[in-house]
Tab-separated table of C-alpha atoms and ligand atoms in Angstrom:
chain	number	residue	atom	x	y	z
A	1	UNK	CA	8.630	-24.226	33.857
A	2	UNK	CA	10.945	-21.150	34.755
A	3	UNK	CA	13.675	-21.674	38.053
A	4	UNK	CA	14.147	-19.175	39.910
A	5	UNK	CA	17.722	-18.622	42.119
A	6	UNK	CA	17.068	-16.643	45.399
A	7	UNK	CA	18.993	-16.027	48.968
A	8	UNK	CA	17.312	-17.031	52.063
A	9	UNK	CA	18.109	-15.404	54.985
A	10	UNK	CA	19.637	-18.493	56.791
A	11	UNK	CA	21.167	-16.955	59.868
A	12	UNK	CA	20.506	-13.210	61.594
A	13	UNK	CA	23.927	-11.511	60.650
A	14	UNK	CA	26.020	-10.398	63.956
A	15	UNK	CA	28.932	-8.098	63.271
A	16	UNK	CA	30.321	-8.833	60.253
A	17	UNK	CA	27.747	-10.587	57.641
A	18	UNK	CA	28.975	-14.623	56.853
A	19	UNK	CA	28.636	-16.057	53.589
A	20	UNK	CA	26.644	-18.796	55.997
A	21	UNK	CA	24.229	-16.295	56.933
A	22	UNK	CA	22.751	-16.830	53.549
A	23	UNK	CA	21.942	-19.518	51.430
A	24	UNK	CA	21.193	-19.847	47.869
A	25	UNK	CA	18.383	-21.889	46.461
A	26	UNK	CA	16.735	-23.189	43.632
A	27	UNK	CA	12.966	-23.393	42.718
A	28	UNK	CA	10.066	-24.301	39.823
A	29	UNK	CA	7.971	-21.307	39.237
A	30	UNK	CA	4.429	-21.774	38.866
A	31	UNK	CA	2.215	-20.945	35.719
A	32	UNK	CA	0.902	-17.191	35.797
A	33	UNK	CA	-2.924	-16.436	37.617
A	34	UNK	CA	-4.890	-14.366	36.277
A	35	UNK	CA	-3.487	-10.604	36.893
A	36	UNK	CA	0.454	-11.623	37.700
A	37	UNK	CA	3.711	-11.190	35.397
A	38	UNK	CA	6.919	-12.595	35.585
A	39	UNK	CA	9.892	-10.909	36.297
A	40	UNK	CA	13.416	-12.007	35.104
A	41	UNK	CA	16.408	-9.491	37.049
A	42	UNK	CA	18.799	-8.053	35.392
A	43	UNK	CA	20.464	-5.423	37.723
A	44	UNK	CA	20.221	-6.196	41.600
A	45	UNK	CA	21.461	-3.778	44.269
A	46	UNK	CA	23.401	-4.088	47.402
A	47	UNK	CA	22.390	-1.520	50.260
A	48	UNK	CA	23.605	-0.626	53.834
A	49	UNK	CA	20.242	-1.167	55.168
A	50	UNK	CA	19.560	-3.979	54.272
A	51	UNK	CA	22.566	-5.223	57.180
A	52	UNK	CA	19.955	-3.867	59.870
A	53	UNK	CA	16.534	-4.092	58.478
A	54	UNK	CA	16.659	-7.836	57.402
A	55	UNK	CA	17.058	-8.031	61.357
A	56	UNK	CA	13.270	-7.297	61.668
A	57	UNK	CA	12.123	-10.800	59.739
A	58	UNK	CA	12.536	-14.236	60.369
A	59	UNK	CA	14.774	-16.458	58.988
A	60	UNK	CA	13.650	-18.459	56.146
A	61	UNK	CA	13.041	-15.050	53.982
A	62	UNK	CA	14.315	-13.949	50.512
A	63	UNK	CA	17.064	-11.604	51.256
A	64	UNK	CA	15.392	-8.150	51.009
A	65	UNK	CA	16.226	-5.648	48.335
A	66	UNK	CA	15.348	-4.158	45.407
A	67	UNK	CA	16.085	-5.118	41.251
A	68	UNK	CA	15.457	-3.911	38.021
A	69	UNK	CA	14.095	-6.807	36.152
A	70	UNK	CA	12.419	-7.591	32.435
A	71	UNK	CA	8.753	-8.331	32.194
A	72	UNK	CA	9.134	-11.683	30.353
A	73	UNK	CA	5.559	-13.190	31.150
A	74	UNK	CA	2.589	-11.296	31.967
A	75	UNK	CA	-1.338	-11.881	32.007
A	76	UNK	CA	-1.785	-8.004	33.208
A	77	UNK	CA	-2.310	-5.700	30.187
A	78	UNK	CA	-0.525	-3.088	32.712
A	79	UNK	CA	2.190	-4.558	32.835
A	80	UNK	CA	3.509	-5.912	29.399
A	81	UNK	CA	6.152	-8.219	28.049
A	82	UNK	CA	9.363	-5.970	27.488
A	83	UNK	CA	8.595	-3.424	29.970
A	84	UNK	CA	11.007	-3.069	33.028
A	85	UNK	CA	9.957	-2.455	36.252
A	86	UNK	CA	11.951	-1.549	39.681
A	87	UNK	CA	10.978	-3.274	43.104
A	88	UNK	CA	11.606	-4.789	46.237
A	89	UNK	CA	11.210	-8.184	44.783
A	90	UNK	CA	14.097	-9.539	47.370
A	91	UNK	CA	17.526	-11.616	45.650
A	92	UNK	CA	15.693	-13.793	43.191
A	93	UNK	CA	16.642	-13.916	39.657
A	94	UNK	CA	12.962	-14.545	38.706
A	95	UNK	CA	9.825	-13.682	40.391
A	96	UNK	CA	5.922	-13.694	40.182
A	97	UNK	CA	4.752	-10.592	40.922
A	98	UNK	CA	0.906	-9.393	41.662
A	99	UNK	CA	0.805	-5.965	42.255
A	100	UNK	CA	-2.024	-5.976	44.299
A	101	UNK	CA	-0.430	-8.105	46.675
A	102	UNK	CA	1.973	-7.151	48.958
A	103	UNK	CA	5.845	-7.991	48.173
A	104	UNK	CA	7.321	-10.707	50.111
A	105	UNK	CA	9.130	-7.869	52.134
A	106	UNK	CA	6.929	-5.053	51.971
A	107	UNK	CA	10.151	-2.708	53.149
A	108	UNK	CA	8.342	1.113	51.787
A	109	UNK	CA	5.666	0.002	50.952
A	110	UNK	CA	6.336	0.427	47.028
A	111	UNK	CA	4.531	-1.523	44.454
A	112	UNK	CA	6.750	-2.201	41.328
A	113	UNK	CA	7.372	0.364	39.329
A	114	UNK	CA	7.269	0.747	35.462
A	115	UNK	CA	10.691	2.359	34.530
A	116	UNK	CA	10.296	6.190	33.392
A	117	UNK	CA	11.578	7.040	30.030
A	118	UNK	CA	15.666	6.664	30.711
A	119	UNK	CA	16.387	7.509	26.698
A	120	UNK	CA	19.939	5.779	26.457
A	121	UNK	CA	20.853	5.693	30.115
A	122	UNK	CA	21.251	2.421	31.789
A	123	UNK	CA	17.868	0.810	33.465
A	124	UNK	CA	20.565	0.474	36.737
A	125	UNK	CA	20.275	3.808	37.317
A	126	UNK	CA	16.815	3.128	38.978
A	127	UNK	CA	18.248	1.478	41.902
A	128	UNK	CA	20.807	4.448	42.218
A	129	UNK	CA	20.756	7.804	41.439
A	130	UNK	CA	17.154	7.649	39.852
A	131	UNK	CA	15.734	5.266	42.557
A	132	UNK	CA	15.906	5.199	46.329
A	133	UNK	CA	19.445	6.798	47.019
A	134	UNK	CA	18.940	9.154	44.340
A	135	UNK	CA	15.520	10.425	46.199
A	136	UNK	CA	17.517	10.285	49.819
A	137	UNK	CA	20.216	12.312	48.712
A	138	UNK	CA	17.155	14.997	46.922
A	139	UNK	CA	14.762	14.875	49.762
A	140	UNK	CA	16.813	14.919	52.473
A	141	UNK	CA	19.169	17.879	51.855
A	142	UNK	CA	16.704	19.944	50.567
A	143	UNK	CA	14.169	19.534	53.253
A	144	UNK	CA	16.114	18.584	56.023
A	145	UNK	CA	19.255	20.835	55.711
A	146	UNK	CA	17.426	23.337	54.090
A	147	UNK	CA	20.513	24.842	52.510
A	148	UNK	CA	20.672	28.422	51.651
A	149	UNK	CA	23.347	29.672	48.992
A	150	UNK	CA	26.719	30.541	49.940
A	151	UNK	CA	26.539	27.776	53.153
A	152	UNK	CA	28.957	25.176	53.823
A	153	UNK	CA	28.348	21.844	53.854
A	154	UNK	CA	29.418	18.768	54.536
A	155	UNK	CA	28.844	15.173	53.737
A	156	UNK	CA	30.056	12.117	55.317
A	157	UNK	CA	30.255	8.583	53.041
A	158	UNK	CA	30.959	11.223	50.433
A	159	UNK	CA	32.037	8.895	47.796
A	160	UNK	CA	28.971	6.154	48.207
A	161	UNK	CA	25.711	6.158	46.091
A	162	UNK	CA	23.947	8.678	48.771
A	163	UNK	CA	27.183	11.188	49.353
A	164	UNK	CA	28.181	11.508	46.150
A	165	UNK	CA	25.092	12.862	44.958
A	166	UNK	CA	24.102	15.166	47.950
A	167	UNK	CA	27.252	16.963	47.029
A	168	UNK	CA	27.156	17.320	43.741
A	169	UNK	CA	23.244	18.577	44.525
A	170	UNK	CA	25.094	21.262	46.698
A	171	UNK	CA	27.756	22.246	44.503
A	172	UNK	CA	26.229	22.561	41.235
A	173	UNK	CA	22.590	22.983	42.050
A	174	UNK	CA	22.900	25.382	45.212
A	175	UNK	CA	25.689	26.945	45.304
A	176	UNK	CA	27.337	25.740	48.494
A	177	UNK	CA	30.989	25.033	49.694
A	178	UNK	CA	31.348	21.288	49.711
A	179	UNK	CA	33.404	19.164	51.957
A	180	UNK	CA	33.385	15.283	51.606
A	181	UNK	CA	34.625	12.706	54.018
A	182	UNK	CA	35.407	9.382	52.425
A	183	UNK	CA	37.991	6.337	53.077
A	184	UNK	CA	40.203	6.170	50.321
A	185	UNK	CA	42.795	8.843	48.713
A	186	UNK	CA	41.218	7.594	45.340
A	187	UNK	CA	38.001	7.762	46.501
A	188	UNK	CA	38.587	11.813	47.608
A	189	UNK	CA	40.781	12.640	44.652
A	190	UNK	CA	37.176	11.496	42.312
A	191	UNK	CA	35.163	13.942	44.976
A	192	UNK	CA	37.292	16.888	43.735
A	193	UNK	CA	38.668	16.280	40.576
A	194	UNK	CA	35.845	14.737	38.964
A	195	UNK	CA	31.976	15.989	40.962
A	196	UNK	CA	33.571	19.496	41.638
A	197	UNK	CA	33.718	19.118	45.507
A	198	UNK	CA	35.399	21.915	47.145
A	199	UNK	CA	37.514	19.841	49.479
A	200	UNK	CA	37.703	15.714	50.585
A	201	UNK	CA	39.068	14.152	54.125
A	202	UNK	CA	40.190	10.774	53.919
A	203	UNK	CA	39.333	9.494	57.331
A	204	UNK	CA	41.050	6.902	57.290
A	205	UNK	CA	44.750	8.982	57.405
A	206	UNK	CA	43.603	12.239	58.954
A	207	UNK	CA	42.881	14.159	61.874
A	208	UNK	CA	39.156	14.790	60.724
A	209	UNK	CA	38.939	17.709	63.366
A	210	UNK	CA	42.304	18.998	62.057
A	211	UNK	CA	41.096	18.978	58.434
A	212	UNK	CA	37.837	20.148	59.016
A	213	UNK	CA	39.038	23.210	60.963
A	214	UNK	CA	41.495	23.866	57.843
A	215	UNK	CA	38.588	23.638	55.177
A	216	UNK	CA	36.101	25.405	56.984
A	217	UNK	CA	37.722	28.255	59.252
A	218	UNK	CA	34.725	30.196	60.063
A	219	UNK	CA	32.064	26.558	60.513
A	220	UNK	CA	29.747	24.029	58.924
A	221	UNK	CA	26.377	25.451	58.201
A	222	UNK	CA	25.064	22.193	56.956
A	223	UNK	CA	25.998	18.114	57.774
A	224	UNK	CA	24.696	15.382	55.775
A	225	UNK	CA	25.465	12.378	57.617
A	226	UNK	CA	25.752	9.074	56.291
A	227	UNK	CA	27.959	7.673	58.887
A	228	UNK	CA	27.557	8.473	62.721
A	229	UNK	CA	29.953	7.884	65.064
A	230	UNK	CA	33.348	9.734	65.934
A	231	UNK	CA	33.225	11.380	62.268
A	232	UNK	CA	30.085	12.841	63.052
A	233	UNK	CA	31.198	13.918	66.471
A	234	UNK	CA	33.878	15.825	64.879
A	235	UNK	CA	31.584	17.584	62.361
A	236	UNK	CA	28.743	18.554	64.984
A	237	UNK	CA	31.288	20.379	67.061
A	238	UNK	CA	32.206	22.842	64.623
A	239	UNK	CA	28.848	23.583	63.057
A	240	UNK	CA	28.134	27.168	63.253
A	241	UNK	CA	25.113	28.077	65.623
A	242	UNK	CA	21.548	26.915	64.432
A	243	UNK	CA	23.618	24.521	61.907
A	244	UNK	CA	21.023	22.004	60.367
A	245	UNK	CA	22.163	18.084	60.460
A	246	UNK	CA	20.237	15.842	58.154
A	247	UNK	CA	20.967	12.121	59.679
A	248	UNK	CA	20.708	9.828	56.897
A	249	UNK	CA	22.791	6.320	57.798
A	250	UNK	CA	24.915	5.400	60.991
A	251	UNK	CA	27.213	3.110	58.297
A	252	UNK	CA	30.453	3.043	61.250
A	253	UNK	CA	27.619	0.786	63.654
A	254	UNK	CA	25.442	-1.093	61.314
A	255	UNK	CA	27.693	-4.045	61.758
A	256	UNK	CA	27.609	-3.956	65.853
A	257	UNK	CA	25.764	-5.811	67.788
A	258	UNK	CA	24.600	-4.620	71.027
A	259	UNK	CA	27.092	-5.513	72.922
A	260	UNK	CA	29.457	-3.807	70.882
A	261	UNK	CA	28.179	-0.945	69.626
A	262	UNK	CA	30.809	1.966	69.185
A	263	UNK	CA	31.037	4.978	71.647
A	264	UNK	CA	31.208	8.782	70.544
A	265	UNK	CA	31.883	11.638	71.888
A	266	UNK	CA	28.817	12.992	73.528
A	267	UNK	CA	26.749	15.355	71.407
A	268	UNK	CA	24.563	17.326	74.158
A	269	UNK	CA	26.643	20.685	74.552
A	270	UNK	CA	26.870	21.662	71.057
A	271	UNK	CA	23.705	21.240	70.240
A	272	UNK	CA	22.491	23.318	73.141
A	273	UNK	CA	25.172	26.088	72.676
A	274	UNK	CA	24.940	26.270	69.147
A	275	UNK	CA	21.557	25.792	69.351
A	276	UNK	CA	21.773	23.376	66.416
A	277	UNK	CA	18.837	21.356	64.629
A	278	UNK	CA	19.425	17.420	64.104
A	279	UNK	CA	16.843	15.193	62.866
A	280	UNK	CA	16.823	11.581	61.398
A	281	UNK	CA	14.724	10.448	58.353
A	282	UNK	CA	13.637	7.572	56.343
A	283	UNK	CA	13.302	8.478	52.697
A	284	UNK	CA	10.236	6.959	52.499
A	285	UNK	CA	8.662	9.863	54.329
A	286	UNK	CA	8.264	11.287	50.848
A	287	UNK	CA	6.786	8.298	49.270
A	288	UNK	CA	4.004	10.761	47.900
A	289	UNK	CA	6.530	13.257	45.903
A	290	UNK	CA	8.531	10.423	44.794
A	291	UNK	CA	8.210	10.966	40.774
A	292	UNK	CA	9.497	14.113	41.566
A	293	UNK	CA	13.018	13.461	43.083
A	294	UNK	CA	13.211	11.220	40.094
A	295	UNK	CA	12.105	13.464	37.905
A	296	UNK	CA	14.745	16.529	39.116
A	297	UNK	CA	17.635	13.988	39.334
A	298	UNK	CA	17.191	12.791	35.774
A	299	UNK	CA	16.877	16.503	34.643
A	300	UNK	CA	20.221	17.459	36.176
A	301	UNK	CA	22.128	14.320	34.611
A	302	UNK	CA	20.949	15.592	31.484
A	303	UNK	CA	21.860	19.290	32.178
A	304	UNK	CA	25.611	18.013	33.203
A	305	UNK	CA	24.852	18.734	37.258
A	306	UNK	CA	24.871	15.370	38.261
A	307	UNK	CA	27.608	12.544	37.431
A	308	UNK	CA	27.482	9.666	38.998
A	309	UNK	CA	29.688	5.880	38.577
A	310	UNK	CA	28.564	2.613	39.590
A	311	UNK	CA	30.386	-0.190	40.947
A	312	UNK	CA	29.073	-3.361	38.884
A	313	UNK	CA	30.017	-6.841	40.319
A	314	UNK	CA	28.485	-9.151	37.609
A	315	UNK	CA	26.898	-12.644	38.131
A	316	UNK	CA	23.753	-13.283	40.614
A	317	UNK	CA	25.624	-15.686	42.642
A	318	UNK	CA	28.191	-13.097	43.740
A	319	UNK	CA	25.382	-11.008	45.398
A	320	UNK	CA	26.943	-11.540	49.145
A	321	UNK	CA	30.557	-10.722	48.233
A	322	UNK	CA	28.939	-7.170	46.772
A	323	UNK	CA	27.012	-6.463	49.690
A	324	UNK	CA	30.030	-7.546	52.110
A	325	UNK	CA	32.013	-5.440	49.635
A	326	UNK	CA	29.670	-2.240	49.814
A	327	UNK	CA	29.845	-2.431	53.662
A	328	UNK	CA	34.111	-1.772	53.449
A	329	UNK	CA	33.857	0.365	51.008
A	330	UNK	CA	35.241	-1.333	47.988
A	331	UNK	CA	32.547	0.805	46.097
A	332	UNK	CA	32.547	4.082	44.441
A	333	UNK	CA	29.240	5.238	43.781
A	334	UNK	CA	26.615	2.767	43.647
A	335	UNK	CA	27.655	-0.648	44.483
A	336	UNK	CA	25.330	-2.656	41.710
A	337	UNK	CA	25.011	-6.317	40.771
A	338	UNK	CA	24.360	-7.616	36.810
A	339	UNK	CA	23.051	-10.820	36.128
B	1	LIG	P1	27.334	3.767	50.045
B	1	LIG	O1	27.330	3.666	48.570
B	1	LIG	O2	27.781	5.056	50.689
B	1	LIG	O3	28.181	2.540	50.613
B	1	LIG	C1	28.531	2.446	51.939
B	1	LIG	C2	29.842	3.216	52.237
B	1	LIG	O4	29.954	3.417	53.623
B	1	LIG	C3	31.100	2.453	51.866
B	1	LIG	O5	31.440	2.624	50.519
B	1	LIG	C4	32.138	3.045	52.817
B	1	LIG	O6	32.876	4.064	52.163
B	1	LIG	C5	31.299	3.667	53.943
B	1	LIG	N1	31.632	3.084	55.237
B	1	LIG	C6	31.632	1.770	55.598
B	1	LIG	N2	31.988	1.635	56.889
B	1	LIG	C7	32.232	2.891	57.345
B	1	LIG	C8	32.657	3.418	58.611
B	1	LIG	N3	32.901	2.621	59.658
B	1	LIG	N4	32.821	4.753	58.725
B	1	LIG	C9	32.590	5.577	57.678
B	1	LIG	N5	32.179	5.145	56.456
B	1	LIG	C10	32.013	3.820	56.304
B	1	LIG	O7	25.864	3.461	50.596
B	1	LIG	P2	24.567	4.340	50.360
B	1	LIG	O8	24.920	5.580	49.669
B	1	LIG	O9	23.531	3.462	49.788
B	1	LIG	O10	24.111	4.682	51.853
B	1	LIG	C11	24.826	5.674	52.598
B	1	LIG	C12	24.141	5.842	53.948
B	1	LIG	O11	22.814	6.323	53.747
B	1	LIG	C13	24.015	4.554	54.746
B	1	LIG	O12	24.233	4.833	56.113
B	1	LIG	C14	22.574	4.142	54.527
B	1	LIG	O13	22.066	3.366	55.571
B	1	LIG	C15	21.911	5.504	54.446
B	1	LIG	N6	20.631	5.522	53.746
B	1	LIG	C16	19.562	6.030	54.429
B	1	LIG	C17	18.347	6.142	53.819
B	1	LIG	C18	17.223	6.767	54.580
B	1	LIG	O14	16.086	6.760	54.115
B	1	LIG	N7	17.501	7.330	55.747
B	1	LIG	C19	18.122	5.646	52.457
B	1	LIG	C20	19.337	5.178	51.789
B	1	LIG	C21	20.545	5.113	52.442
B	1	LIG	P3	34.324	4.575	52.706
B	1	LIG	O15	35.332	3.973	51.786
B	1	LIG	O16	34.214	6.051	52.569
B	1	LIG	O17	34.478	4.100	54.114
C-alpha cells in the first residue's frame, strides 16, 4: 500500500497566502485498475497563478499545480515503469493517474505528458523553461508583440521564470534592445551580466519613468508585461506609436482582494494617441502548437541562446514557504520544489 502526502486547499487565500490556508495530509493509495499508473513526484513547481486560479474551486481540493514525477506502477503499456511524465497532478507526492480521465484540476486541459528526450538536462526543466513558462515566454512574444529586429523591448518580472526567458528570446534570437525591470540589484546585475540584457531597472530603488526615459530615449516598441500596475503605467506611456503590449501576469495585484486592489495611473490616452495595441493571453491558447515551443526552447539551450537558473527549495513539505517565497521574489528564475 503506497501513502501519498498532498495539500488541501483549507481556506480561500485573501491577501497574503497563510500557512493555514493549506493543510497537509496523509492517505493509502489504492491498487492500480485496469489502464492507470502510479506516479511518485520528484520536482513540484510553485506558480503565480496558482494565488488566483485556486480561487475558482472549492475548498477541500489538492492544491493545483503541476510536477514532474516517476512512473513507478503502471498497468498501461503507454505509459511504462521508469518513464517520467509532466502534469497537473496538484501537490501530492504520489498519485493515480488515468489519462482518460480528467485531472483532479483540469486547469489547461493537459493530459500528462511523457517527457521529450532532455539528453543530460534536468527532468525540472519541464515545469520551466521547457514546460508552461517556457511556452508563455515563446508564444506570447512572438505572436503577441510580434517583434521586428532592431525594436526595443521591454520586460517586466524580468528576472522570474517567464521574464527571463522572453528576454533572452529577444536578445539573442531577434535581435532587439532589451530592458528588464526586476526587484533586486542582484537580480538586475544577472539580467545583464549573465542573459546579455541591454539594460535592468530595479524598481524597487528607482524612478522607473526616470530610467526608462534614460535607456530608451527615442521609445518602447515592444512591452512584455508580467506585472501590471504602476510599472506598467510607466512603460505604456512611453511606448512609441502603434507599440504592441503582450499582457502576460498582473503579479503587483494577485495578492489583493477586492477591496484592495491597487490603483494605476489611467491607461486610456496613450493608447488612443499612440494608437497602441494591448492584448491579454492565456498560454493555453496555443495548446495545439505546444511541442513546438518546447521543441524551439530546447533547441536554443543547446545552441547557447537560452540560459536559464532555477531556484530549488528541497523537501515536499516546504511547498507553501516556496510558493509564499516565489510571490516576494526570493526567486531567480524558476522557483522549483525537489522531493
Ligand atoms: P516569476 O518566476 O516571475 O515569479 C514571480 C516574480 O514576480 C517574483 O520573483 C517577483 O520578482 C515578482 N513580483 C512579485 N510581486 C511583485 C510586484 N508587486 N511588482 C512587481 N513584481 C513582483 O513567475 P513566472 O515567471 O512564473 O510568472 C510571471 C508572470 O507571468 C506572472 O504574472 C504569471 O501570472 C504570468 N504567467 C502568465 C501565463 C499566461 O498564460 N498568461 C502563464 C505563466 C505565467 P521581483 O523580485 O522582480 O519583484
Amino acid at each position: 500500500m503506497v501513502k501519498a502526502k498532498r495539500f488541501v486547499v483549507a481556506k480561500h487565500f485573501q491577501n497574503e497566502p497563510k500557512t493555514t490556508d493549506l493543510q497537509l495530509v496523509e492517505e493509502e493509495l489504492p491498487a492500480l485498475q485496469t489502464g492507470e499508473f502510479l506516479v511518485q513526484a520528484e520536482y513540484l513547481s510553485v506558480d503565480p497563478y496558482m494565488r488566483p486560479y485556486v480561487l475558482k474551486y472549492p475548498l477541500g481540493i489538492t492544491m493545483i499545480g503541476a510536477q514532474v514525477g516517476k512512473i513507478i506502477e503502471s498497468k498501461n503499456s503507454q505509459y511504462p515503469v521508469g518513464k517520467r511524465i509532466v502534469g497537473y497532478l496538484g501537490w501530492r507526492t504520489h498519485t493515480i493517474v488515468n489519462p482518460q480521465a480528467c485531472t483532479e484540476v483540469d486547469l489547461i486541459s493537459q493530459k500528462p505528458m511523457l517527457l521529450p528526450d532532455l539528453g543530460n538536462l534536468s527532468p525540472s526543466l519541464c515545469l520551466g523553461v521547457l514546460g508552461m513558462p517556457g511556452n508563455t515566454a515563446y508564444f506570447g512574444l512572438l505572436e503577441i508583440c510580434k517583434p521586428k529586429q532592431g525594436e526595443i523591448l521591454v520586460v517586466s518580472g524580468a528576472a522570474g521564470a517567464v521574464g527571463s526567458h522572453v528576454g533572452q528570446i529577444g536578445k539573442h534570437v531577434l535581435g532587439l534592445t532589451v530592458i528588464g525591470i526586476a526587484g533586486s540589484d542582484e537580480k538586475c546585475k544577472w539580467l545583464v551580466e549573465e542573459l546579455g540584457f541591454d539594460h535592468a531597472i530595479n524598481y524597487k530603488t528607482e524612478n522607473v519613468a526616470v530610467s526608462l526615459r534614460k535607456a530608451a530615449p527615442t521609445g518602447i516598441d515592444c512591452y512584455f508585461d508580467n506585472v501590471g500596475g504602476d510599472i506598467s503605467s510607466a512603460v505604456m506611456y512611453q511606448m512609441k506609436p502603434f507599440g504592441r503590449a503582450a499582457v502576460c501576469g498582473s503579479i503587483s495585484s494577485y495578492n489583493a482582494d477586492a477591496s484592495s486592489l491597487p490603483k494605476a495611473t489611467i491607461l486610456q490616452p496613450v493608447l488612443v494617441f499612440n494608437q497602441l495595441k494591448m492584448e491579454g493571453f492565456i498560454v493555453s491558447r496555443w495548446s495545439d502548437r505546444w511541442s513546438e515551443g518546447i521543441q524551439k526552447n530546447l533547441q536554443w539551450i543547446r545552441e547557447g541562446k537560452l540560459r536559464y537558473r532555477e531556484t530549488v527549495t528541497k523537501g515536499f513539505e516546504n511547498m507553501f514557504d516556496a510558493f509564499v517565497g516565489m510571490l516576494q521574489g526570493k526567486n531567480t528564475g524558476k522557483a522549483i520544489i525537489q522531493v
